[in-house]
Amino acid sequence: MESLSSVLCFTAAKFRCPKNSPMASSFGPSVPSFSIALMASGHQPTPTPKRFPKVTKTLSATPSPAATLTSTPPATDTSNATPLPPKKVLVPIGFGTEEMEAVIIVDVLRRAGAEVTVASVEPQLEIEASGGTKLVADTSIATCSDHVFDLVALPGGMPGSVRLRDCEILKKITSKHAEEKRLYGAICAAPAVTLLPWGLTRRKQATCHPAFMDKLPTFWAVKSNIQVSGGLTTSRGPGTSFEFALCLVEQLFGESVARKVGELLMICAAEDESRKEEFNTVEWSVDHNPRVLIPIANGSEEIEVVTIADILRRAKVDVVVASVEKSVKILAAQGTRIIADKLIRDAAESIYDLIILPWHRVPKHPKTQLVGGNSGAERLNKSRILKKLLKEQKLAGRIYGAVCSSPEVLHKQGLLKVMYLADLFLLLILIIFNPYASPDQIQDKKATAHPSVVSSLTNEVVNGTKVVIDGKLITSRGLSTVTEFALAIISKLFGHARARSVAEGLVYEYPRS
């Protein structure tokens, strides 16, 4: 079977556990080596000292139960076969949990077919994450005490990791889970701040966010994006969340499902794909703290909403997430419940330097079936208030952008057409010499979008790049490219140094110049 790394088109790193490894006794019988892709962040792991051989990931032998990811039925007759139970995953959250990590883990695992329970360790289900995003858990951690999970995955963040550590119910659940040799994982601060005090990293190699590496025992600390040690998987930070989540998918469901999910996330990219391309360069700098509006609806893609808001807030941008629904409570595409900052009518009272449209679609996850009706993109397109805001944004010469399929909303409102003074002059000349001329004859703005909609948008689609900037329009292909999208915005507003500083905090590789 073709390895996941070859499909994702990235350099693969081999993780092996030699039989004579000093850690081998704690890992149990030796298992085959496997390849894992160095994907979203692009980081190359720091080589492990020779005395610490890299470990092997143990893959689940159970085939995927995710019907939506099965391309062909098995050759044998399975009409009388008993359906496999779904893989059950627990993702606990608390005040100060890192929202990018929590949402990406949940989103990716649900795409793979896992039954994910988001449990609050707080007295209430609603929590405010470390970057200010408000999330609503599915249930309280107390209701999970008697449940058996195939995986417990801990997001990081501060003080979120401390809140998880101090939850006795979660400690008992995770400790019992580890004793029974089931899969568990942690990212960012959680390996050092949560698992280490519980004794669940003992005699296991682990990694974590660089700011907390000194807390891990030196002998067992590994500076790599992903570290698999027996049933424990650890990772470094928000910038490695996709890699971490897909690693967990591969262990639960196998390589083929992880490969398919990676393709859906658009992580498979050409090796020569550029980060961004810019045309008709203009300055974006403002003389005040930039204000950004992100309108959302039921069916919004949670990865895009949360990632863009989180990263921009790290750069001290004033971000407002506004609901175009009748309520601030939004049910996102993969079942994550988000509470917007405002309703769109209240947000419309302010002026924004940038308006960003995330992807909205007809949700397919069971938790979102109550949404019904039109897709989120249609909801955005039919919002009179948002239409007015976007029109004013363009006429005033302010910035606007869209990711994934949402450039289609801009297209329907004529916002992918060039409208600089030079172009208006060109239109006037056209009309003088050609009475049948129309604004459509003005050259389209260059853009990119999800492959499913690019053909209907513009004749100026730019392929082979994650982010396209044309004057004061910025677009991205979405999902796994939104980190580059947000960092490109920061670079335009504040300069490359600020973008690089934010990327370092994310543990995301970013060029020095």
Short mmCIF file of C-alpha atoms in Angstrom, two decimals:
data_model
loop_
_atom_site.label_atom_id
_atom_site.label_comp_id
_atom_site.label_asym_id
_atom_site.label_seq_id
_atom_site.Cartn_x
_atom_site.Cartn_y
_atom_site.Cartn_z
CA MET A 1 0.00 0.00 0.00
CA GLU A 2 1.27 3.40 -0.86
CA SER A 3 2.40 5.30 2.21
CA LEU A 4 0.59 8.39 3.49
CA SER A 5 3.69 10.51 3.03
CA SER A 6 4.01 9.73 -0.67
CA VAL A 7 0.42 10.79 -1.27
CA LEU A 8 0.80 14.01 0.70
CA CYS A 9 3.81 14.91 -1.42
CA PHE A 10 6.12 15.85 1.40
CA THR A 11 9.46 14.52 2.55
CA ALA A 12 8.87 11.54 4.82
CA ALA A 13 10.71 10.83 8.04
CA LYS A 14 11.16 7.22 9.17
CA PHE A 15 10.51 6.41 12.84
CA ARG A 16 11.97 3.12 14.00
CA CYS A 17 12.25 1.30 17.31
CA PRO A 18 15.18 -1.14 17.13
CA LYS A 19 14.87 -4.28 19.17
CA ASN A 20 17.94 -3.27 21.17
CA SER A 21 16.65 0.21 21.88
CA PRO A 22 16.83 1.18 25.56
CA MET A 23 13.16 2.09 25.26
CA ALA A 24 12.08 -1.11 23.51
CA SER A 25 11.09 -2.92 26.69
CA SER A 26 8.59 -0.23 27.55
CA PHE A 27 7.09 -0.28 24.07
CA GLY A 28 6.37 -3.99 23.95
CA PRO A 29 7.06 -6.20 20.90
CA SER A 30 8.76 -4.59 17.96
CA VAL A 31 6.47 -3.33 15.21
CA PRO A 32 7.07 -2.42 11.57
CA SER A 33 8.36 1.00 10.69
CA PHE A 34 6.13 3.49 8.91
CA SER A 35 6.33 6.87 7.21
CA ILE A 36 4.69 10.05 8.41
CA ALA A 37 4.53 13.21 6.33
CA LEU A 38 6.01 16.51 7.42
CA MET A 39 2.99 18.48 6.31
CA ALA A 40 1.21 21.59 7.53
CA SER A 41 4.02 23.34 9.30
CA GLY A 42 6.82 22.32 6.98
CA HIS A 43 9.19 21.90 9.95
CA GLN A 44 12.01 19.42 9.66
CA PRO A 45 12.36 17.67 13.02
CA THR A 46 15.60 18.18 14.89
CA PRO A 47 17.55 14.92 14.67
CA THR A 48 17.31 12.81 17.79
CA PRO A 49 20.63 12.02 19.50
CA LYS A 50 22.02 8.65 18.42
CA ARG A 51 21.38 7.12 21.81
CA PHE A 52 17.66 7.86 21.40
CA PRO A 53 16.46 5.98 18.31
CA LYS A 54 13.22 7.32 16.87
CA VAL A 55 10.23 5.19 17.71
CA THR A 56 7.75 3.41 15.50
CA LYS A 57 4.12 4.38 15.30
CA THR A 58 1.83 1.45 16.05
CA LEU A 59 -0.96 1.34 13.49
CA SER A 60 -4.44 0.04 14.20
CA ALA A 61 -5.20 -3.15 12.30
CA THR A 62 -8.91 -2.32 12.26
CA PRO A 63 -10.17 -1.12 8.88
CA SER A 64 -11.96 2.20 8.63
CA PRO A 65 -15.66 2.26 9.50
CA ALA A 66 -16.06 5.57 7.70
CA ALA A 67 -18.37 4.77 4.82
CA THR A 68 -17.85 8.18 3.28
CA LEU A 69 -14.15 7.46 2.84
CA THR A 70 -14.50 4.01 1.30
CA SER A 71 -14.11 4.25 -2.45
CA THR A 72 -14.90 0.61 -3.34
CA PRO A 73 -16.74 -2.16 -1.48
CA PRO A 74 -14.89 -5.29 -0.39
CA ALA A 75 -14.82 -8.16 -2.86
CA THR A 76 -16.42 -10.61 -0.42
CA ASP A 77 -20.10 -10.74 0.50
CA THR A 78 -20.61 -8.64 3.62
CA SER A 79 -24.40 -8.53 3.59
CA ASN A 80 -24.57 -10.49 6.85
CA ALA A 81 -21.49 -8.92 8.42
CA THR A 82 -21.90 -7.09 11.72
CA PRO A 83 -21.03 -3.39 11.32
CA LEU A 84 -17.91 -2.33 13.18
CA PRO A 85 -18.56 -0.01 16.12
CA PRO A 86 -17.42 3.59 15.53
CA LYS A 87 -14.10 4.72 16.93
CA LYS A 88 -14.81 6.88 19.97
CA VAL A 89 -12.61 9.86 20.80
CA LEU A 90 -12.58 12.18 23.81
CA VAL A 91 -11.32 15.77 23.39
CA PRO A 92 -11.47 17.71 26.70
CA ILE A 93 -11.45 21.51 26.74
CA GLY A 94 -11.30 24.18 29.44
CA PHE A 95 -10.77 27.90 29.91
CA GLY A 96 -7.66 28.87 27.95
CA THR A 97 -7.56 25.81 25.69
CA GLU A 98 -5.79 26.55 22.38
CA GLU A 99 -8.69 26.86 19.93
CA MET A 100 -6.77 26.02 16.77
CA GLU A 101 -5.56 22.76 18.25
CA ALA A 102 -8.92 21.73 19.68
CA VAL A 103 -10.91 22.55 16.54
CA ILE A 104 -8.45 21.01 14.07
CA ILE A 105 -8.24 17.78 16.10
CA VAL A 106 -12.03 17.50 16.30
CA ASP A 107 -12.63 18.46 12.66
CA VAL A 108 -10.03 16.07 11.21
CA LEU A 109 -11.08 13.10 13.35
CA ARG A 110 -14.75 13.61 12.48
CA ARG A 111 -13.88 13.73 8.80
CA ALA A 112 -12.25 10.33 9.27
CA GLY A 113 -15.46 8.90 10.72
CA ALA A 114 -14.63 9.04 14.44
CA GLU A 115 -17.35 9.71 17.00
CA VAL A 116 -15.78 12.66 18.81
CA THR A 117 -17.03 13.91 22.18
CA VAL A 118 -15.90 17.40 23.18
CA ALA A 119 -16.12 17.53 26.98
CA SER A 120 -15.79 20.58 29.22
CA VAL A 121 -13.73 20.30 32.39
CA GLU A 122 -15.43 23.46 33.65
CA PRO A 123 -18.78 23.68 35.51
CA GLN A 124 -20.36 25.05 32.31
CA LEU A 125 -20.20 23.86 28.69
CA GLU A 126 -19.26 27.25 27.23
CA ILE A 127 -15.56 28.11 27.47
CA GLU A 128 -13.43 30.97 26.22
CA ALA A 129 -10.31 29.68 24.52
CA SER A 130 -6.83 31.17 24.82
CA GLY A 131 -7.27 33.44 21.77
CA GLY A 132 -10.73 34.67 22.70
CA THR A 133 -12.87 32.30 20.62
CA LYS A 134 -15.92 31.01 22.51
CA LEU A 135 -16.58 27.28 22.08
CA VAL A 136 -19.40 25.13 23.46
CA ALA A 137 -18.63 21.55 24.50
CA ASP A 138 -20.94 18.64 23.71
CA THR A 139 -21.09 17.52 27.33
CA SER A 140 -19.49 17.76 30.77
CA ILE A 141 -16.45 15.62 31.56
CA ALA A 142 -18.43 14.05 34.44
CA THR A 143 -20.71 12.30 31.92
CA CYS A 144 -17.69 10.59 30.35
CA SER A 145 -16.48 8.72 33.44
CA ASP A 146 -18.05 5.39 32.52
CA HIS A 147 -17.37 5.58 28.80
CA VAL A 148 -14.65 3.65 27.00
CA PHE A 149 -12.78 5.59 24.32
CA ASP A 150 -10.41 4.44 21.61
CA LEU A 151 -8.45 7.69 21.89
CA VAL A 152 -8.11 10.56 24.36
CA ALA A 153 -6.58 13.63 22.68
CA LEU A 154 -5.60 16.66 24.75
CA PRO A 155 -5.28 20.10 23.12
CA GLY A 156 -2.80 22.49 24.69
CA GLY A 157 -2.82 26.20 25.37
CA MET A 158 -2.42 28.13 28.59
CA PRO A 159 -4.01 28.16 31.07
CA GLY A 160 -6.03 25.43 29.30
CA SER A 161 -3.43 22.74 29.96
CA VAL A 162 -3.45 23.62 33.66
CA ARG A 163 -7.27 23.40 33.74
CA LEU A 164 -7.05 19.93 32.22
CA ARG A 165 -4.32 18.89 34.65
CA ASP A 166 -6.37 19.96 37.68
CA CYS A 167 -9.47 18.03 36.60
CA GLU A 168 -9.51 14.85 38.71
CA ILE A 169 -12.17 13.19 36.57
CA LEU A 170 -10.11 13.68 33.42
CA LYS A 171 -7.00 12.44 35.19
CA LYS A 172 -8.76 9.21 36.20
CA ILE A 173 -10.21 8.69 32.72
CA THR A 174 -6.87 9.24 30.97
CA SER A 175 -4.82 7.24 33.48
CA LYS A 176 -7.13 4.23 33.21
CA HIS A 177 -7.14 4.64 29.44
CA ALA A 178 -3.32 4.52 29.36
CA GLU A 179 -3.18 1.55 31.74
CA GLU A 180 -5.40 -0.39 29.36
CA LYS A 181 -2.95 0.44 26.56
CA ARG A 182 -5.32 2.46 24.43
CA LEU A 183 -4.22 5.44 22.37
CA TYR A 184 -3.77 8.86 23.92
CA GLY A 185 -2.12 12.04 22.75
CA ALA A 186 -1.33 15.63 23.68
CA ILE A 187 -0.07 18.72 21.88
CA CYS A 188 1.60 22.03 22.71
CA ALA A 189 1.85 22.60 26.48
CA ALA A 190 -0.28 19.58 27.41
CA PRO A 191 2.48 16.90 27.28
CA ALA A 192 4.60 18.78 29.83
CA VAL A 193 1.92 20.59 31.86
CA THR A 194 -0.82 17.92 31.93
CA LEU A 195 0.50 14.43 31.16
CA LEU A 196 3.87 14.73 32.89
CA PRO A 197 2.44 15.47 36.39
CA TRP A 198 0.02 12.57 35.90
CA GLY A 199 2.97 10.24 35.25
CA LEU A 200 1.72 9.37 31.76
CA THR A 201 4.93 10.27 29.95
CA ARG A 202 7.10 8.02 32.13
CA ARG A 203 9.65 6.07 30.09
CA LYS A 204 8.24 7.49 26.87
CA GLN A 205 9.83 9.85 24.39
CA ALA A 206 7.76 13.00 23.99
CA THR A 207 7.79 16.43 22.44
CA CYS A 208 5.89 19.63 23.22
CA HIS A 209 5.89 23.37 22.55
CA PRO A 210 9.45 24.80 22.65
CA ALA A 211 8.49 27.03 25.60
CA PHE A 212 7.87 23.92 27.75
CA MET A 213 10.60 21.57 26.52
CA ASP A 214 12.70 22.22 29.63
CA LYS A 215 9.97 20.62 31.76
CA LEU A 216 10.31 17.26 30.02
CA PRO A 217 13.02 14.86 31.28
CA THR A 218 16.08 15.53 29.13
CA PHE A 219 16.68 11.84 28.39
CA TRP A 220 13.19 11.43 26.89
CA ALA A 221 12.61 14.87 25.28
CA VAL A 222 12.59 14.89 21.47
CA LYS A 223 12.58 18.03 19.30
CA SER A 224 10.34 16.79 16.52
CA ASN A 225 6.94 17.84 15.21
CA ILE A 226 5.43 14.45 16.00
CA GLN A 227 6.62 11.80 18.43
CA VAL A 228 4.92 8.40 18.74
CA SER A 229 6.01 6.33 21.73
CA GLY A 230 3.91 3.23 22.31
CA GLY A 231 0.32 4.41 22.76
CA LEU A 232 1.36 8.04 23.33
CA THR A 233 1.49 10.61 20.51
CA THR A 234 2.75 14.13 21.20
CA SER A 235 3.20 17.22 19.05
CA ARG A 236 4.54 20.78 19.28
CA GLY A 237 1.87 23.41 18.73
CA PRO A 238 -0.88 25.00 16.64
CA GLY A 239 1.30 24.93 13.53
CA THR A 240 1.64 21.13 13.76
CA SER A 241 -2.04 20.44 14.52
CA PHE A 242 -2.88 19.02 11.08
CA GLU A 243 0.11 16.71 11.25
CA PHE A 244 -0.84 15.63 14.78
CA ALA A 245 -4.49 14.99 13.89
CA LEU A 246 -3.65 12.99 10.76
CA CYS A 247 -1.16 10.94 12.74
CA LEU A 248 -3.98 10.03 15.15
CA VAL A 249 -6.29 9.22 12.21
CA GLU A 250 -3.67 6.88 10.76
CA GLN A 251 -3.33 5.04 14.06
CA LEU A 252 -7.09 4.69 14.48
CA PHE A 253 -8.11 3.91 10.90
CA GLY A 254 -5.02 3.14 8.86
CA GLU A 255 -3.07 4.81 6.08
CA SER A 256 -5.79 4.82 3.42
CA VAL A 257 -8.23 6.83 5.53
CA ALA A 258 -5.51 9.24 6.66
CA ARG A 259 -4.55 9.71 3.01
CA LYS A 260 -8.13 10.43 1.99
CA VAL A 261 -8.66 12.93 4.80
CA GLY A 262 -5.38 14.63 3.90
CA GLU A 263 -6.65 15.06 0.35
CA LEU A 264 -9.94 16.54 1.61
CA LEU A 265 -7.95 19.01 3.70
CA MET A 266 -5.93 19.90 0.59
CA ILE A 267 -2.69 19.06 2.36
CA CYS A 268 -1.43 17.17 -0.67
CA ALA A 269 0.38 19.92 -2.53
CA ALA A 270 2.92 20.13 -5.28
CA GLU A 271 6.46 20.39 -4.00
CA ASP A 272 7.02 23.57 -6.01
CA GLU A 273 3.82 25.26 -4.79
CA SER A 274 4.54 28.77 -3.57
CA ARG A 275 3.26 30.28 -0.34
CA LYS A 276 1.80 33.36 -2.00
CA GLU A 277 1.85 35.51 -5.11
CA GLU A 278 1.10 39.22 -5.20
CA PHE A 279 -0.06 41.40 -8.08
CA ASN A 280 -0.76 45.16 -8.34
CA THR A 281 1.05 45.74 -5.06
CA VAL A 282 -0.38 48.43 -2.79
CA GLU A 283 0.22 49.31 0.86
CA TRP A 284 -2.14 47.90 3.49
CA SER A 285 -0.72 49.68 6.52
CA VAL A 286 -3.12 51.74 8.64
CA ASP A 287 -2.53 54.39 11.30
CA HIS A 288 -4.55 52.55 13.94
CA ASN A 289 -5.05 49.05 15.30
CA PRO A 290 -6.51 47.13 12.35
CA ARG A 291 -10.12 45.93 12.66
CA VAL A 292 -11.19 42.74 10.89
CA LEU A 293 -14.69 41.34 10.40
CA ILE A 294 -15.29 37.60 9.91
CA PRO A 295 -18.98 36.91 9.13
CA ILE A 296 -20.13 33.36 9.87
CA ALA A 297 -23.27 31.25 9.48
CA ASN A 298 -24.48 27.78 10.31
CA GLY A 299 -22.30 25.49 8.22
CA SER A 300 -19.18 27.64 8.46
CA GLU A 301 -15.96 25.67 8.18
CA GLU A 302 -14.67 25.79 11.76
CA ILE A 303 -11.02 25.29 10.89
CA GLU A 304 -11.02 28.43 8.76
CA VAL A 305 -13.01 30.64 11.15
CA VAL A 306 -11.03 29.70 14.25
CA THR A 307 -7.58 29.58 12.64
CA ILE A 308 -7.88 32.99 10.96
CA ALA A 309 -9.28 34.64 14.10
CA ASP A 310 -6.69 33.02 16.38
CA ILE A 311 -3.66 33.93 14.27
CA LEU A 312 -4.76 37.51 13.60
CA ARG A 313 -5.44 38.06 17.31
CA ARG A 314 -1.91 36.86 18.08
CA ALA A 315 -0.74 39.85 16.02
CA LYS A 316 -2.97 42.16 18.12
CA VAL A 317 -5.54 42.64 15.36
CA ASP A 318 -9.02 43.54 16.60
CA VAL A 319 -11.09 40.64 15.19
CA VAL A 320 -14.91 40.58 15.30
CA VAL A 321 -16.67 37.30 14.46
CA ALA A 322 -20.24 38.19 13.49
CA SER A 323 -23.20 35.88 12.92
CA VAL A 324 -25.49 36.43 9.93
CA GLU A 325 -28.02 34.13 11.65
CA LYS A 326 -30.66 35.22 14.16
CA SER A 327 -28.48 33.94 17.01
CA VAL A 328 -24.82 34.32 17.91
CA LYS A 329 -24.67 30.55 18.44
CA ILE A 330 -23.37 28.83 15.31
CA LEU A 331 -23.24 25.14 14.47
CA ALA A 332 -20.24 24.70 12.19
CA ALA A 333 -19.74 22.27 9.33
CA GLN A 334 -18.17 19.45 11.36
CA GLY A 335 -20.32 19.87 14.47
CA THR A 336 -18.25 22.37 16.45
CA ARG A 337 -20.40 24.93 18.25
CA ILE A 338 -19.03 28.47 18.13
CA ILE A 339 -20.43 31.59 19.77
CA ALA A 340 -19.91 34.68 17.61
CA ASP A 341 -18.92 37.99 19.17
CA LYS A 342 -21.89 39.86 17.69
CA LEU A 343 -24.81 39.66 15.31
CA ILE A 344 -24.03 41.12 11.88
CA ARG A 345 -26.47 44.00 12.39
CA ASP A 346 -24.54 45.11 15.50
CA ALA A 347 -21.18 44.59 13.83
CA ALA A 348 -22.29 46.75 10.88
CA GLU A 349 -22.16 49.83 13.08
CA SER A 350 -18.36 49.85 12.78
CA ILE A 351 -15.93 50.29 9.90
CA TYR A 352 -13.47 47.48 9.19
CA ASP A 353 -10.07 47.60 7.53
CA LEU A 354 -10.59 44.05 6.27
CA ILE A 355 -13.60 41.75 5.78
CA ILE A 356 -12.86 38.02 5.38
CA LEU A 357 -15.35 35.41 4.18
CA PRO A 358 -14.59 31.85 5.37
CA TRP A 359 -15.98 28.77 3.63
CA HIS A 360 -19.63 27.97 4.24
CA ARG A 361 -21.38 24.91 2.88
CA VAL A 362 -24.24 22.49 3.44
CA PRO A 363 -23.08 20.60 6.56
CA LYS A 364 -22.86 16.81 6.33
CA HIS A 365 -21.92 15.88 9.88
CA PRO A 366 -24.80 14.31 11.89
CA LYS A 367 -24.49 16.98 14.56
CA THR A 368 -25.27 19.66 11.96
CA GLN A 369 -28.33 18.14 10.36
CA LEU A 370 -30.55 20.55 12.28
CA VAL A 371 -29.15 23.41 10.20
CA GLY A 372 -31.13 22.57 7.03
CA GLY A 373 -32.07 25.03 4.35
CA ASN A 374 -29.58 26.83 2.17
CA SER A 375 -25.86 26.40 2.36
CA GLY A 376 -23.88 28.85 4.45
CA ALA A 377 -22.51 30.48 1.30
CA GLU A 378 -26.06 31.21 0.16
CA ARG A 379 -26.85 32.59 3.61
CA LEU A 380 -23.93 34.98 3.28
CA ASN A 381 -24.86 35.91 -0.26
CA LYS A 382 -28.44 36.72 0.79
CA SER A 383 -27.50 38.80 3.83
CA ARG A 384 -28.47 42.36 2.88
CA ILE A 385 -26.34 43.77 5.66
CA LEU A 386 -23.25 41.86 4.55
CA LYS A 387 -23.84 42.80 0.91
CA LYS A 388 -23.96 46.44 1.92
CA LEU A 389 -20.77 46.11 4.00
CA LEU A 390 -18.87 44.45 1.16
CA LYS A 391 -20.01 47.01 -1.39
CA GLU A 392 -18.96 49.87 0.88
CA GLN A 393 -15.66 48.09 1.55
CA LYS A 394 -14.77 48.05 -2.13
CA LEU A 395 -16.01 51.57 -2.93
CA ALA A 396 -14.00 52.95 0.01
CA GLY A 397 -10.85 51.20 -1.21
CA ARG A 398 -10.58 49.01 1.87
CA ILE A 399 -9.38 45.39 1.98
CA TYR A 400 -11.53 42.29 1.58
CA GLY A 401 -10.84 38.59 1.09
CA ALA A 402 -12.22 35.09 0.97
CA VAL A 403 -11.00 31.53 1.39
CA CYS A 404 -11.91 28.17 -0.15
CA SER A 405 -15.26 28.40 -2.01
CA SER A 406 -16.27 31.79 -0.58
CA PRO A 407 -14.66 33.78 -3.42
CA GLU A 408 -17.85 32.68 -5.21
CA VAL A 409 -19.76 35.08 -2.94
CA LEU A 410 -17.44 37.90 -3.99
CA HIS A 411 -17.87 36.89 -7.62
CA LYS A 412 -21.67 37.04 -7.44
CA GLN A 413 -21.45 40.55 -6.07
CA GLY A 414 -18.98 41.73 -8.71
CA LEU A 415 -16.15 42.09 -6.22
CA LEU A 416 -13.61 40.17 -8.29
CA LYS A 417 -13.47 42.98 -10.85
CA VAL A 418 -10.73 45.62 -10.88
CA MET A 419 -12.04 48.99 -9.68
CA TYR A 420 -8.99 51.24 -9.43
CA LEU A 421 -9.12 54.77 -10.93
CA ALA A 422 -6.98 53.62 -13.84
CA ASP A 423 -9.49 50.90 -14.62
CA LEU A 424 -12.43 53.30 -14.38
CA PHE A 425 -10.64 55.50 -16.90
CA LEU A 426 -10.16 52.44 -19.10
CA LEU A 427 -13.88 51.69 -18.86
CA LEU A 428 -14.70 55.27 -19.88
CA ILE A 429 -12.45 54.96 -22.95
CA LEU A 430 -14.09 51.66 -23.84
CA ILE A 431 -17.56 53.18 -23.63
CA ILE A 432 -16.57 56.19 -25.79
CA PHE A 433 -15.22 54.00 -28.56
CA ASN A 434 -17.55 51.04 -28.02
CA PRO A 435 -21.16 51.84 -27.00
CA TYR A 436 -21.68 48.18 -26.16
CA ALA A 437 -18.86 48.08 -23.63
CA SER A 438 -19.69 47.07 -20.05
CA PRO A 439 -17.85 46.77 -16.73
CA ASP A 440 -17.48 43.05 -17.47
CA GLN A 441 -14.86 43.99 -20.04
CA ILE A 442 -12.61 45.22 -17.27
CA GLN A 443 -9.94 42.63 -16.49
CA ASP A 444 -10.79 40.29 -13.65
CA LYS A 445 -8.77 40.46 -10.44
CA LYS A 446 -6.38 37.59 -9.92
CA ALA A 447 -7.55 35.10 -7.33
CA THR A 448 -7.47 31.51 -6.16
CA ALA A 449 -10.12 29.33 -4.55
CA HIS A 450 -11.16 25.77 -3.87
CA PRO A 451 -10.74 23.66 -7.04
CA SER A 452 -14.48 22.98 -7.13
CA VAL A 453 -15.35 26.63 -7.82
CA VAL A 454 -12.36 28.20 -9.61
CA SER A 455 -13.76 27.59 -13.08
CA SER A 456 -16.83 29.69 -12.33
CA LEU A 457 -15.03 32.64 -10.74
CA THR A 458 -12.62 34.47 -13.00
CA ASN A 459 -10.39 34.05 -16.02
CA GLU A 460 -7.47 35.16 -13.86
CA VAL A 461 -7.18 32.12 -11.57
CA VAL A 462 -3.65 31.65 -10.25
CA ASN A 463 -2.68 28.01 -9.81
CA GLY A 464 0.25 26.56 -7.92
CA THR A 465 0.07 28.93 -4.96
CA LYS A 466 -1.68 28.88 -1.59
CA VAL A 467 -2.50 32.58 -1.31
CA VAL A 468 -3.07 35.23 -3.97
CA ILE A 469 -3.04 38.99 -3.30
CA ASP A 470 -4.23 41.41 -5.98
CA GLY A 471 -4.23 44.98 -4.74
CA LYS A 472 -6.61 44.96 -1.79
CA LEU A 473 -8.10 41.54 -2.50
CA ILE A 474 -6.69 38.41 -0.84
CA THR A 475 -7.85 34.84 -1.53
CA SER A 476 -6.79 31.37 -0.49
CA ARG A 477 -7.65 27.78 -1.39
CA GLY A 478 -8.78 27.19 2.21
CA LEU A 479 -8.54 24.59 4.98
CA SER A 480 -4.85 23.71 5.35
CA THR A 481 -3.81 26.95 3.57
CA VAL A 482 -5.53 29.33 6.01
CA THR A 483 -2.44 29.59 8.21
CA GLU A 484 -0.52 31.00 5.23
CA PHE A 485 -3.54 33.21 4.45
CA ALA A 486 -3.58 34.72 7.96
CA LEU A 487 0.20 35.19 8.06
CA ALA A 488 0.09 36.91 4.64
CA ILE A 489 -2.44 39.38 6.05
CA ILE A 490 -0.20 40.06 9.07
CA SER A 491 2.79 40.57 6.78
CA LYS A 492 0.86 43.12 4.67
CA LEU A 493 -0.48 44.99 7.70
CA PHE A 494 2.59 44.96 9.96
CA GLY A 495 5.55 43.68 7.99
CA HIS A 496 7.36 40.38 7.59
CA ALA A 497 9.02 40.47 11.02
CA ARG A 498 5.66 40.47 12.84
CA ALA A 499 4.40 37.59 10.69
CA ARG A 500 7.53 35.58 11.39
CA SER A 501 7.23 36.23 15.13
CA VAL A 502 3.63 34.96 15.14
CA ALA A 503 4.66 31.91 13.08
CA GLU A 504 7.36 31.04 15.61
CA GLY A 505 4.78 31.06 18.39
CA LEU A 506 2.65 28.68 16.32
CA VAL A 507 5.68 26.42 15.69
CA TYR A 508 5.09 26.98 11.99
CA GLU A 509 7.95 27.26 9.52
CA TYR A 510 8.07 30.69 7.92
CA PRO A 511 10.79 32.18 5.70
CA ARG A 512 13.23 34.63 7.21
CA SER A 513 12.89 37.03 4.29
#
